[in-house]
């Protein structure tokens, strides 16, 4: 977020929270990629720090991006990067009107909590045409 000029404007006053109950990362296995679903062991919702903007050719549509960071030791087994995850006590600070870039940068450091669990999921998740609960089944868990 600090390296790309595009984000500079958005960091000033177009920050948002993106709520989720989990996220996917893919592990390369030869020519194949195995998807994994990560979530808090409590299965509670959490927030990704996000940036929003209007679509360039249609100001009635709002787009958003979530920020990523280097993977923590747990996720690193699968992938080198992960979405940033805010702790609940950091959410208000992310949205605060007056917040320095340095403060924002500290909020988006790698989530070090060890209360993540993951499981492999059906490879059909790789296609956006597939949108069904069975995609989260068919795997095995890792705690």
mmCIF file of N, CA and C in Angstrom:
data_model
loop_
_atom_site.group_PDB
_atom_site.id
_atom_site.type_symbol
_atom_site.label_atom_id
_atom_site.label_comp_id
_atom_site.label_asym_id
_atom_site.label_seq_id
_atom_site.Cartn_x
_atom_site.Cartn_y
_atom_site.Cartn_z
ATOM 1 N N UNK A 1 0.809 -1.192 0.000
ATOM 2 C CA UNK A 1 0.000 0.000 0.000
ATOM 3 C C UNK A 1 0.856 1.261 0.000
ATOM 4 N N UNK A 2 2.070 1.140 0.519
ATOM 5 C CA UNK A 2 2.945 2.306 0.560
ATOM 6 C C UNK A 2 3.725 2.485 -0.737
ATOM 7 N N UNK A 3 3.804 1.441 -1.549
ATOM 8 C CA UNK A 3 4.621 1.483 -2.753
ATOM 9 C C UNK A 3 3.864 1.983 -3.972
ATOM 10 N N UNK A 4 2.550 1.813 -4.016
ATOM 11 C CA UNK A 4 1.784 2.154 -5.205
ATOM 12 C C UNK A 4 1.067 3.486 -5.021
ATOM 13 N N UNK A 5 1.277 4.382 -5.979
ATOM 14 C CA UNK A 5 0.678 5.713 -5.910
ATOM 15 C C UNK A 5 -0.845 5.645 -5.890
ATOM 16 N N UNK A 6 -1.405 4.661 -6.553
ATOM 17 C CA UNK A 6 -2.856 4.498 -6.604
ATOM 18 C C UNK A 6 -3.452 4.438 -5.206
ATOM 19 N N UNK A 7 -2.748 3.799 -4.301
ATOM 20 C CA UNK A 7 -3.280 3.624 -2.958
ATOM 21 C C UNK A 7 -3.146 4.871 -2.093
ATOM 22 N N UNK A 8 -2.231 5.763 -2.429
ATOM 23 C CA UNK A 8 -2.002 6.948 -1.605
ATOM 24 C C UNK A 8 -3.267 7.757 -1.388
ATOM 25 N N UNK A 9 -4.004 8.037 -2.437
ATOM 26 C CA UNK A 9 -5.251 8.801 -2.348
ATOM 27 C C UNK A 9 -6.291 8.029 -1.539
ATOM 28 N N UNK A 10 -6.375 6.753 -1.781
ATOM 29 C CA UNK A 10 -7.380 5.925 -1.109
ATOM 30 C C UNK A 10 -7.089 5.793 0.384
ATOM 31 N N UNK A 11 -5.807 5.753 0.740
ATOM 32 C CA UNK A 11 -5.435 5.626 2.151
ATOM 33 C C UNK A 11 -5.903 6.811 2.987
ATOM 34 N N UNK A 12 -5.993 7.987 2.354
ATOM 35 C CA UNK A 12 -6.372 9.182 3.097
ATOM 36 C C UNK A 12 -7.795 9.104 3.631
ATOM 37 N N UNK A 13 -8.739 8.709 2.788
ATOM 38 C CA UNK A 13 -10.127 8.742 3.255
ATOM 39 C C UNK A 13 -11.049 7.732 2.579
ATOM 40 N N UNK A 14 -10.487 6.687 2.015
ATOM 41 C CA UNK A 14 -11.332 5.679 1.375
ATOM 42 C C UNK A 14 -10.961 4.288 1.887
ATOM 43 N N UNK A 15 -10.890 4.195 3.206
ATOM 44 C CA UNK A 15 -10.617 2.913 3.849
ATOM 45 C C UNK A 15 -11.927 2.265 4.258
ATOM 46 N N UNK A 16 -11.957 0.953 4.249
ATOM 47 C CA UNK A 16 -13.158 0.219 4.649
ATOM 48 C C UNK A 16 -12.744 -1.075 5.344
ATOM 49 N N UNK A 17 -13.722 -1.725 5.932
ATOM 50 C CA UNK A 17 -13.529 -3.054 6.499
ATOM 51 C C UNK A 17 -14.253 -4.042 5.595
ATOM 52 N N UNK A 18 -13.616 -5.157 5.323
ATOM 53 C CA UNK A 18 -14.237 -6.227 4.549
ATOM 54 C C UNK A 18 -14.393 -7.405 5.498
ATOM 55 N N UNK A 19 -15.643 -7.713 5.833
ATOM 56 C CA UNK A 19 -15.912 -8.780 6.792
ATOM 57 C C UNK A 19 -15.861 -10.142 6.110
ATOM 58 N N UNK A 20 -15.340 -11.116 6.826
ATOM 59 C CA UNK A 20 -15.214 -12.468 6.274
ATOM 60 C C UNK A 20 -15.245 -13.483 7.406
ATOM 61 N N UNK A 21 -15.494 -14.715 7.035
ATOM 62 C CA UNK A 21 -15.375 -15.795 8.015
ATOM 63 C C UNK A 21 -14.225 -16.720 7.643
ATOM 64 N N UNK A 22 -13.532 -16.389 6.560
ATOM 65 C CA UNK A 22 -12.391 -17.179 6.144
ATOM 66 C C UNK A 22 -11.801 -16.642 4.853
ATOM 67 N N UNK A 23 -10.728 -17.273 4.407
ATOM 68 C CA UNK A 23 -10.097 -16.893 3.138
ATOM 69 C C UNK A 23 -9.423 -18.118 2.540
ATOM 70 N N UNK A 24 -9.149 -18.042 1.260
ATOM 71 C CA UNK A 24 -8.510 -19.137 0.540
ATOM 72 C C UNK A 24 -7.077 -18.778 0.185
ATOM 73 N N UNK A 25 -6.229 -19.766 0.190
ATOM 74 C CA UNK A 25 -4.886 -19.671 -0.383
ATOM 75 C C UNK A 25 -4.638 -20.981 -1.117
ATOM 76 N N UNK A 26 -3.789 -20.906 -2.140
ATOM 77 C CA UNK A 26 -3.501 -22.071 -2.963
ATOM 78 C C UNK A 26 -2.039 -22.466 -2.809
ATOM 79 N N UNK A 27 -1.817 -23.755 -2.698
ATOM 80 C CA UNK A 27 -0.469 -24.296 -2.589
ATOM 81 C C UNK A 27 -0.117 -24.970 -3.914
ATOM 82 N N UNK A 28 1.033 -24.583 -4.483
ATOM 83 C CA UNK A 28 1.494 -25.233 -5.710
ATOM 84 C C UNK A 28 1.969 -26.633 -5.383
ATOM 85 N N UNK A 29 1.503 -27.581 -6.167
ATOM 86 C CA UNK A 29 1.909 -28.978 -6.022
ATOM 87 C C UNK A 29 2.223 -29.480 -7.427
ATOM 88 N N UNK A 30 3.463 -29.241 -7.848
ATOM 89 C CA UNK A 30 3.813 -29.546 -9.234
ATOM 90 C C UNK A 30 3.088 -28.581 -10.149
ATOM 91 N N UNK A 31 2.344 -29.107 -11.113
ATOM 92 C CA UNK A 31 1.577 -28.262 -12.025
ATOM 93 C C UNK A 31 0.177 -27.976 -11.492
ATOM 94 N N UNK A 32 -0.170 -28.619 -10.416
ATOM 95 C CA UNK A 32 -1.494 -28.452 -9.802
ATOM 96 C C UNK A 32 -1.422 -27.424 -8.668
ATOM 97 N N UNK A 33 -2.587 -26.890 -8.310
ATOM 98 C CA UNK A 33 -2.701 -26.014 -7.144
ATOM 99 C C UNK A 33 -3.823 -26.554 -6.269
ATOM 100 N N UNK A 34 -3.504 -26.766 -5.006
ATOM 101 C CA UNK A 34 -4.501 -27.248 -4.044
ATOM 102 C C UNK A 34 -5.016 -26.057 -3.249
ATOM 103 N N UNK A 35 -6.347 -25.806 -3.280
ATOM 104 C CA UNK A 35 -6.891 -24.708 -2.472
ATOM 105 C C UNK A 35 -7.100 -25.133 -1.023
ATOM 106 N N UNK A 36 -6.882 -24.178 -0.130
ATOM 107 C CA UNK A 36 -7.099 -24.369 1.301
ATOM 108 C C UNK A 36 -7.953 -23.217 1.809
ATOM 109 N N UNK A 37 -8.800 -23.532 2.758
ATOM 110 C CA UNK A 37 -9.674 -22.535 3.382
ATOM 111 C C UNK A 37 -9.181 -22.302 4.804
ATOM 112 N N UNK A 38 -8.882 -21.054 5.132
ATOM 113 C CA UNK A 38 -8.401 -20.656 6.455
ATOM 114 C C UNK A 38 -9.510 -19.910 7.189
ATOM 115 N N UNK A 39 -9.611 -20.145 8.500
ATOM 116 C CA UNK A 39 -10.546 -19.403 9.324
ATOM 117 C C UNK A 39 -10.046 -19.395 10.768
ATOM 118 N N UNK A 40 -10.631 -18.524 11.569
ATOM 119 C CA UNK A 40 -10.315 -18.528 12.989
ATOM 120 C C UNK A 40 -10.856 -19.811 13.596
ATOM 121 N N UNK A 41 -10.165 -20.355 14.575
ATOM 122 C CA UNK A 41 -10.645 -21.603 15.177
ATOM 123 C C UNK A 41 -12.007 -21.418 15.861
ATOM 124 N N UNK A 42 -12.345 -20.177 16.207
ATOM 125 C CA UNK A 42 -13.651 -19.877 16.804
ATOM 126 C C UNK A 42 -14.753 -19.777 15.749
ATOM 127 N N UNK A 43 -14.360 -19.741 14.479
ATOM 128 C CA UNK A 43 -15.270 -19.574 13.337
ATOM 129 C C UNK A 43 -15.985 -18.218 13.347
ATOM 130 N N UNK A 44 -15.478 -17.279 14.131
ATOM 131 C CA UNK A 44 -16.063 -15.941 14.193
ATOM 132 C C UNK A 44 -15.684 -15.132 12.955
ATOM 133 N N UNK A 45 -16.498 -14.110 12.667
ATOM 134 C CA UNK A 45 -16.164 -13.170 11.607
ATOM 135 C C UNK A 45 -14.956 -12.340 12.017
ATOM 136 N N UNK A 46 -14.227 -11.856 11.040
ATOM 137 C CA UNK A 46 -13.120 -10.945 11.266
ATOM 138 C C UNK A 46 -13.113 -9.942 10.126
ATOM 139 N N UNK A 47 -12.239 -8.944 10.217
ATOM 140 C CA UNK A 47 -12.208 -7.890 9.204
ATOM 141 C C UNK A 47 -10.845 -7.822 8.526
ATOM 142 N N UNK A 48 -10.891 -7.682 7.204
ATOM 143 C CA UNK A 48 -9.710 -7.354 6.410
ATOM 144 C C UNK A 48 -9.684 -5.838 6.271
ATOM 145 N N UNK A 49 -8.515 -5.198 6.328
ATOM 146 C CA UNK A 49 -8.456 -3.778 5.992
ATOM 147 C C UNK A 49 -8.596 -3.639 4.478
ATOM 148 N N UNK A 50 -9.478 -2.748 4.067
ATOM 149 C CA UNK A 50 -9.728 -2.581 2.639
ATOM 150 C C UNK A 50 -9.638 -1.137 2.204
ATOM 151 N N UNK A 51 -9.568 -0.953 0.903
ATOM 152 C CA UNK A 51 -9.596 0.358 0.263
ATOM 153 C C UNK A 51 -10.690 0.306 -0.801
ATOM 154 N N UNK A 52 -11.467 1.369 -0.915
ATOM 155 C CA UNK A 52 -12.545 1.385 -1.888
ATOM 156 C C UNK A 52 -12.393 2.562 -2.837
ATOM 157 N N UNK A 53 -13.036 2.426 -3.986
ATOM 158 C CA UNK A 53 -13.068 3.492 -4.978
ATOM 159 C C UNK A 53 -14.251 3.257 -5.892
ATOM 160 N N UNK A 54 -14.611 4.280 -6.633
ATOM 161 C CA UNK A 54 -15.665 4.142 -7.627
ATOM 162 C C UNK A 54 -15.070 3.534 -8.886
ATOM 163 N N UNK A 55 -15.859 2.733 -9.561
ATOM 164 C CA UNK A 55 -15.413 2.182 -10.844
ATOM 165 C C UNK A 55 -15.185 3.346 -11.795
ATOM 166 N N UNK A 56 -14.104 3.302 -12.568
ATOM 167 C CA UNK A 56 -13.695 4.450 -13.374
ATOM 168 C C UNK A 56 -14.749 4.901 -14.371
ATOM 169 N N UNK A 57 -15.509 4.002 -14.946
ATOM 170 C CA UNK A 57 -16.487 4.395 -15.960
ATOM 171 C C UNK A 57 -17.934 4.364 -15.454
ATOM 172 N N UNK A 58 -18.130 4.092 -14.167
ATOM 173 C CA UNK A 58 -19.479 4.048 -13.615
ATOM 174 C C UNK A 58 -19.423 4.381 -12.121
ATOM 175 N N UNK A 59 -19.656 5.649 -11.792
ATOM 176 C CA UNK A 59 -19.507 6.076 -10.400
ATOM 177 C C UNK A 59 -20.606 5.537 -9.488
ATOM 178 N N UNK A 60 -21.568 4.797 -10.037
ATOM 179 C CA UNK A 60 -22.574 4.177 -9.170
ATOM 180 C C UNK A 60 -22.085 2.832 -8.636
ATOM 181 N N UNK A 61 -20.976 2.345 -9.180
ATOM 182 C CA UNK A 61 -20.416 1.073 -8.720
ATOM 183 C C UNK A 61 -19.182 1.323 -7.872
ATOM 184 N N UNK A 62 -19.157 0.681 -6.711
ATOM 185 C CA UNK A 62 -18.019 0.817 -5.810
ATOM 186 C C UNK A 62 -17.225 -0.479 -5.827
ATOM 187 N N UNK A 63 -15.921 -0.348 -5.971
ATOM 188 C CA UNK A 63 -15.011 -1.485 -5.962
ATOM 189 C C UNK A 63 -14.180 -1.428 -4.689
ATOM 190 N N UNK A 64 -13.669 -2.556 -4.260
ATOM 191 C CA UNK A 64 -12.787 -2.547 -3.099
ATOM 192 C C UNK A 64 -11.679 -3.567 -3.289
ATOM 193 N N UNK A 65 -10.616 -3.352 -2.558
ATOM 194 C CA UNK A 65 -9.477 -4.278 -2.518
ATOM 195 C C UNK A 65 -9.160 -4.550 -1.071
ATOM 196 N N UNK A 66 -8.712 -5.763 -0.795
ATOM 197 C CA UNK A 66 -8.210 -6.048 0.545
ATOM 198 C C UNK A 66 -6.692 -6.015 0.479
ATOM 199 N N UNK A 67 -6.089 -5.664 1.598
ATOM 200 C CA UNK A 67 -4.633 -5.580 1.647
ATOM 201 C C UNK A 67 -4.045 -6.934 2.022
ATOM 202 N N UNK A 68 -2.896 -7.218 1.468
ATOM 203 C CA UNK A 68 -2.200 -8.463 1.789
ATOM 204 C C UNK A 68 -0.883 -8.140 2.482
ATOM 205 N N UNK A 69 -0.308 -9.148 3.088
ATOM 206 C CA UNK A 69 0.954 -9.005 3.812
ATOM 207 C C UNK A 69 1.708 -10.336 3.690
ATOM 208 N N UNK A 70 2.955 -10.375 4.122
ATOM 209 C CA UNK A 70 3.664 -11.658 4.127
ATOM 210 C C UNK A 70 2.926 -12.654 5.025
ATOM 211 N N UNK A 71 2.940 -13.896 4.647
ATOM 212 C CA UNK A 71 2.253 -14.933 5.424
ATOM 213 C C UNK A 71 2.904 -15.118 6.780
ATOM 214 N N UNK A 72 2.071 -15.397 7.778
ATOM 215 C CA UNK A 72 2.627 -15.749 9.085
ATOM 216 C C UNK A 72 3.155 -17.184 8.998
ATOM 217 N N UNK A 73 3.808 -17.639 10.030
ATOM 218 C CA UNK A 73 4.416 -18.972 9.997
ATOM 219 C C UNK A 73 3.434 -20.075 9.689
ATOM 220 N N UNK A 74 2.191 -19.918 10.124
ATOM 221 C CA UNK A 74 1.164 -20.927 9.924
ATOM 222 C C UNK A 74 0.737 -21.000 8.456
ATOM 223 N N UNK A 75 0.446 -19.855 7.866
ATOM 224 C CA UNK A 75 -0.019 -19.802 6.469
ATOM 225 C C UNK A 75 1.136 -20.056 5.509
ATOM 226 N N UNK A 76 2.348 -19.696 5.926
ATOM 227 C CA UNK A 76 3.524 -19.828 5.064
ATOM 228 C C UNK A 76 3.732 -21.263 4.571
ATOM 229 N N UNK A 77 3.221 -22.240 5.322
ATOM 230 C CA UNK A 77 3.308 -23.633 4.877
ATOM 231 C C UNK A 77 2.605 -23.826 3.536
ATOM 232 N N UNK A 78 1.619 -22.972 3.261
ATOM 233 C CA UNK A 78 0.790 -23.095 2.063
ATOM 234 C C UNK A 78 1.150 -22.047 1.015
ATOM 235 N N UNK A 79 1.318 -20.798 1.441
ATOM 236 C CA UNK A 79 1.510 -19.696 0.491
ATOM 237 C C UNK A 79 2.362 -18.604 1.137
ATOM 238 N N UNK A 80 3.070 -17.828 0.331
ATOM 239 C CA UNK A 80 3.988 -16.808 0.846
ATOM 240 C C UNK A 80 3.298 -15.520 1.305
ATOM 241 N N UNK A 81 2.040 -15.339 0.942
ATOM 242 C CA UNK A 81 1.334 -14.117 1.306
ATOM 243 C C UNK A 81 -0.048 -14.506 1.819
ATOM 244 N N UNK A 82 -0.674 -13.563 2.536
ATOM 245 C CA UNK A 82 -2.018 -13.780 3.060
ATOM 246 C C UNK A 82 -2.718 -12.429 3.160
ATOM 247 N N UNK A 83 -4.033 -12.434 3.263
ATOM 248 C CA UNK A 83 -4.709 -11.161 3.501
ATOM 249 C C UNK A 83 -4.353 -10.639 4.889
ATOM 250 N N UNK A 84 -4.245 -9.334 5.024
ATOM 251 C CA UNK A 84 -4.075 -8.740 6.347
ATOM 252 C C UNK A 84 -5.369 -8.979 7.116
ATOM 253 N N UNK A 85 -5.254 -9.252 8.394
ATOM 254 C CA UNK A 85 -6.416 -9.429 9.264
ATOM 255 C C UNK A 85 -6.264 -8.464 10.423
ATOM 256 N N UNK A 86 -7.321 -7.701 10.656
ATOM 257 C CA UNK A 86 -7.307 -6.776 11.784
ATOM 258 C C UNK A 86 -7.863 -7.466 13.021
ATOM 259 N N UNK A 87 -7.268 -7.169 14.154
ATOM 260 C CA UNK A 87 -7.845 -7.599 15.422
ATOM 261 C C UNK A 87 -9.030 -6.666 15.692
ATOM 262 N N UNK A 88 -10.045 -7.124 16.399
ATOM 263 C CA UNK A 88 -11.218 -6.264 16.636
ATOM 264 C C UNK A 88 -10.855 -4.890 17.206
ATOM 265 N N UNK A 89 -9.878 -4.836 18.068
ATOM 266 C CA UNK A 89 -9.502 -3.544 18.671
ATOM 267 C C UNK A 89 -8.768 -2.626 17.685
ATOM 268 N N UNK A 90 -8.421 -3.111 16.497
ATOM 269 C CA UNK A 90 -7.750 -2.292 15.484
ATOM 270 C C UNK A 90 -8.716 -1.714 14.451
ATOM 271 N N UNK A 91 -9.936 -2.204 14.425
ATOM 272 C CA UNK A 91 -10.876 -1.825 13.362
ATOM 273 C C UNK A 91 -11.206 -0.337 13.364
ATOM 274 N N UNK A 92 -11.494 0.238 14.531
ATOM 275 C CA UNK A 92 -11.797 1.671 14.590
ATOM 276 C C UNK A 92 -10.611 2.508 14.143
ATOM 277 N N UNK A 93 -9.412 2.091 14.511
ATOM 278 C CA UNK A 93 -8.206 2.839 14.109
ATOM 279 C C UNK A 93 -8.051 2.820 12.588
ATOM 280 N N UNK A 94 -8.357 1.705 11.951
ATOM 281 C CA UNK A 94 -8.254 1.618 10.490
ATOM 282 C C UNK A 94 -9.209 2.606 9.823
ATOM 283 N N UNK A 95 -10.372 2.801 10.405
ATOM 284 C CA UNK A 95 -11.383 3.677 9.811
ATOM 285 C C UNK A 95 -11.269 5.136 10.250
ATOM 286 N N UNK A 96 -10.434 5.438 11.240
ATOM 287 C CA UNK A 96 -10.333 6.788 11.803
ATOM 288 C C UNK A 96 -9.990 7.812 10.730
ATOM 289 N N UNK A 97 -10.625 8.980 10.819
ATOM 290 C CA UNK A 97 -10.384 10.053 9.847
ATOM 291 C C UNK A 97 -8.935 10.517 9.863
ATOM 292 N N UNK A 98 -8.413 10.751 11.026
ATOM 293 C CA UNK A 98 -7.043 11.236 11.149
ATOM 294 C C UNK A 98 -6.139 10.081 11.562
ATOM 295 N N UNK A 99 -5.431 9.553 10.605
ATOM 296 C CA UNK A 99 -4.547 8.425 10.886
ATOM 297 C C UNK A 99 -3.337 8.538 9.962
ATOM 298 N N UNK A 100 -2.166 8.495 10.510
ATOM 299 C CA UNK A 100 -0.960 8.630 9.702
ATOM 300 C C UNK A 100 -0.694 7.350 8.901
ATOM 301 N N UNK A 101 0.047 7.504 7.833
ATOM 302 C CA UNK A 101 0.417 6.351 7.016
ATOM 303 C C UNK A 101 1.210 5.352 7.855
ATOM 304 N N UNK A 102 2.037 5.854 8.752
ATOM 305 C CA UNK A 102 2.825 4.971 9.611
ATOM 306 C C UNK A 102 1.912 4.141 10.519
ATOM 307 N N UNK A 103 0.893 4.784 11.080
ATOM 308 C CA UNK A 103 -0.062 4.069 11.934
ATOM 309 C C UNK A 103 -0.813 3.007 11.138
ATOM 310 N N UNK A 104 -1.223 3.373 9.933
ATOM 311 C CA UNK A 104 -1.938 2.416 9.077
ATOM 312 C C UNK A 104 -1.043 1.239 8.732
ATOM 313 N N UNK A 105 0.217 1.546 8.462
ATOM 314 C CA UNK A 105 1.174 0.502 8.119
ATOM 315 C C UNK A 105 1.334 -0.494 9.272
ATOM 316 N N UNK A 106 1.366 0.009 10.496
ATOM 317 C CA UNK A 106 1.489 -0.876 11.664
ATOM 318 C C UNK A 106 0.274 -1.790 11.799
ATOM 319 N N UNK A 107 -0.899 -1.277 11.438
ATOM 320 C CA UNK A 107 -2.116 -2.084 11.543
ATOM 321 C C UNK A 107 -2.132 -3.238 10.546
ATOM 322 N N UNK A 108 -1.413 -3.080 9.458
ATOM 323 C CA UNK A 108 -1.460 -4.098 8.404
ATOM 324 C C UNK A 108 -0.269 -5.042 8.424
ATOM 325 N N UNK A 109 0.410 -5.099 9.533
ATOM 326 C CA UNK A 109 1.505 -6.068 9.681
ATOM 327 C C UNK A 109 0.925 -7.475 9.679
ATOM 328 N N UNK A 110 1.770 -8.443 9.484
ATOM 329 C CA UNK A 110 1.337 -9.836 9.455
ATOM 330 C C UNK A 110 0.590 -10.211 10.727
ATOM 331 N N UNK A 111 -0.558 -10.820 10.550
ATOM 332 C CA UNK A 111 -1.399 -11.304 11.653
ATOM 333 C C UNK A 111 -0.696 -12.503 12.281
ATOM 334 N N UNK A 112 -0.205 -12.337 13.492
ATOM 335 C CA UNK A 112 0.615 -13.368 14.123
ATOM 336 C C UNK A 112 -0.168 -14.358 14.979
ATOM 337 N N UNK A 113 -1.454 -14.132 15.104
ATOM 338 C CA UNK A 113 -2.249 -15.023 15.951
ATOM 339 C C UNK A 113 -2.123 -16.465 15.469
ATOM 340 N N UNK A 114 -2.137 -17.366 16.402
ATOM 341 C CA UNK A 114 -2.018 -18.784 16.051
ATOM 342 C C UNK A 114 -3.364 -19.495 16.115
ATOM 343 N N UNK A 115 -4.436 -18.713 16.211
ATOM 344 C CA UNK A 115 -5.744 -19.331 16.305
ATOM 345 C C UNK A 115 -6.408 -19.510 14.938
ATOM 346 N N UNK A 116 -5.596 -19.704 13.920
ATOM 347 C CA UNK A 116 -6.109 -20.030 12.597
ATOM 348 C C UNK A 116 -6.108 -21.544 12.416
ATOM 349 N N UNK A 117 -7.091 -22.032 11.708
ATOM 350 C CA UNK A 117 -7.125 -23.430 11.290
ATOM 351 C C UNK A 117 -7.365 -23.431 9.785
ATOM 352 N N UNK A 118 -6.998 -24.511 9.135
ATOM 353 C CA UNK A 118 -7.256 -24.591 7.696
ATOM 354 C C UNK A 118 -7.555 -26.018 7.293
ATOM 355 N N UNK A 119 -8.148 -26.109 6.109
ATOM 356 C CA UNK A 119 -8.430 -27.422 5.541
ATOM 357 C C UNK A 119 -8.381 -27.335 4.032
ATOM 358 N N UNK A 120 -8.015 -28.433 3.422
ATOM 359 C CA UNK A 120 -8.048 -28.478 1.969
ATOM 360 C C UNK A 120 -9.509 -28.480 1.537
ATOM 361 N N UNK A 121 -9.763 -27.922 0.380
ATOM 362 C CA UNK A 121 -11.125 -27.865 -0.143
ATOM 363 C C UNK A 121 -11.143 -28.370 -1.575
ATOM 364 N N UNK A 122 -12.322 -28.609 -2.069
ATOM 365 C CA UNK A 122 -12.530 -29.145 -3.403
ATOM 366 C C UNK A 122 -11.905 -28.222 -4.453
ATOM 367 N N UNK A 123 -11.186 -28.792 -5.396
ATOM 368 C CA UNK A 123 -10.524 -27.990 -6.434
ATOM 369 C C UNK A 123 -11.509 -27.296 -7.364
ATOM 370 N N UNK A 124 -12.767 -27.682 -7.322
ATOM 371 C CA UNK A 124 -13.778 -27.006 -8.139
ATOM 372 C C UNK A 124 -13.927 -25.540 -7.727
ATOM 373 N N UNK A 125 -13.401 -25.172 -6.557
ATOM 374 C CA UNK A 125 -13.449 -23.784 -6.094
ATOM 375 C C UNK A 125 -12.682 -22.874 -7.060
ATOM 376 N N UNK A 126 -11.803 -23.444 -7.855
ATOM 377 C CA UNK A 126 -10.979 -22.664 -8.779
ATOM 378 C C UNK A 126 -11.780 -22.007 -9.897
ATOM 379 N N UNK A 127 -13.013 -22.417 -10.099
ATOM 380 C CA UNK A 127 -13.838 -21.826 -11.158
ATOM 381 C C UNK A 127 -14.946 -20.974 -10.549
ATOM 382 N N UNK A 128 -15.083 -19.719 -10.983
ATOM 383 C CA UNK A 128 -16.158 -18.877 -10.460
ATOM 384 C C UNK A 128 -17.552 -19.380 -10.849
ATOM 385 N N UNK A 129 -17.625 -20.292 -11.795
ATOM 386 C CA UNK A 129 -18.920 -20.876 -12.170
ATOM 387 C C UNK A 129 -19.477 -21.738 -11.044
ATOM 388 N N UNK A 130 -18.616 -22.229 -10.192
ATOM 389 C CA UNK A 130 -19.032 -23.097 -9.093
ATOM 390 C C UNK A 130 -19.259 -22.270 -7.845
ATOM 391 N N UNK A 131 -20.471 -22.301 -7.336
ATOM 392 C CA UNK A 131 -20.815 -21.517 -6.153
ATOM 393 C C UNK A 131 -21.769 -22.347 -5.303
ATOM 394 N N UNK A 132 -21.211 -23.212 -4.495
ATOM 395 C CA UNK A 132 -22.026 -24.136 -3.729
ATOM 396 C C UNK A 132 -21.294 -24.507 -2.448
ATOM 397 N N UNK A 133 -22.039 -24.835 -1.416
ATOM 398 C CA UNK A 133 -21.462 -25.213 -0.145
ATOM 399 C C UNK A 133 -20.578 -26.443 -0.211
ATOM 400 N N UNK A 134 -20.785 -27.310 -1.214
ATOM 401 C CA UNK A 134 -19.963 -28.515 -1.311
ATOM 402 C C UNK A 134 -18.501 -28.192 -1.543
ATOM 403 N N UNK A 135 -18.212 -26.998 -1.998
ATOM 404 C CA UNK A 135 -16.828 -26.627 -2.285
ATOM 405 C C UNK A 135 -15.967 -26.595 -1.028
ATOM 406 N N UNK A 136 -16.572 -26.324 0.114
ATOM 407 C CA UNK A 136 -15.826 -26.303 1.373
ATOM 408 C C UNK A 136 -15.709 -27.691 1.986
ATOM 409 N N UNK A 137 -16.401 -28.644 1.408
ATOM 410 C CA UNK A 137 -16.326 -30.014 1.904
ATOM 411 C C UNK A 137 -15.224 -30.746 1.150
ATOM 412 N N UNK A 138 -15.083 -32.000 1.456
ATOM 413 C CA UNK A 138 -14.177 -32.835 0.669
ATOM 414 C C UNK A 138 -12.716 -32.598 0.985
ATOM 415 N N UNK A 139 -12.411 -32.123 2.135
ATOM 416 C CA UNK A 139 -11.025 -31.874 2.469
ATOM 417 C C UNK A 139 -10.664 -32.461 3.804
ATOM 418 N N UNK A 140 -9.515 -32.089 4.289
ATOM 419 C CA UNK A 140 -9.071 -32.538 5.599
ATOM 420 C C UNK A 140 -8.589 -31.334 6.386
ATOM 421 N N UNK A 141 -8.664 -31.403 7.694
ATOM 422 C CA UNK A 141 -8.357 -30.256 8.555
ATOM 423 C C UNK A 141 -6.924 -30.270 9.045
ATOM 424 N N UNK A 142 -6.443 -29.069 9.321
ATOM 425 C CA UNK A 142 -5.124 -28.864 9.925
ATOM 426 C C UNK A 142 -5.317 -27.857 11.046
ATOM 427 N N UNK A 143 -4.924 -28.179 12.255
ATOM 428 C CA UNK A 143 -5.045 -27.236 13.366
ATOM 429 C C UNK A 143 -3.676 -26.815 13.823
#
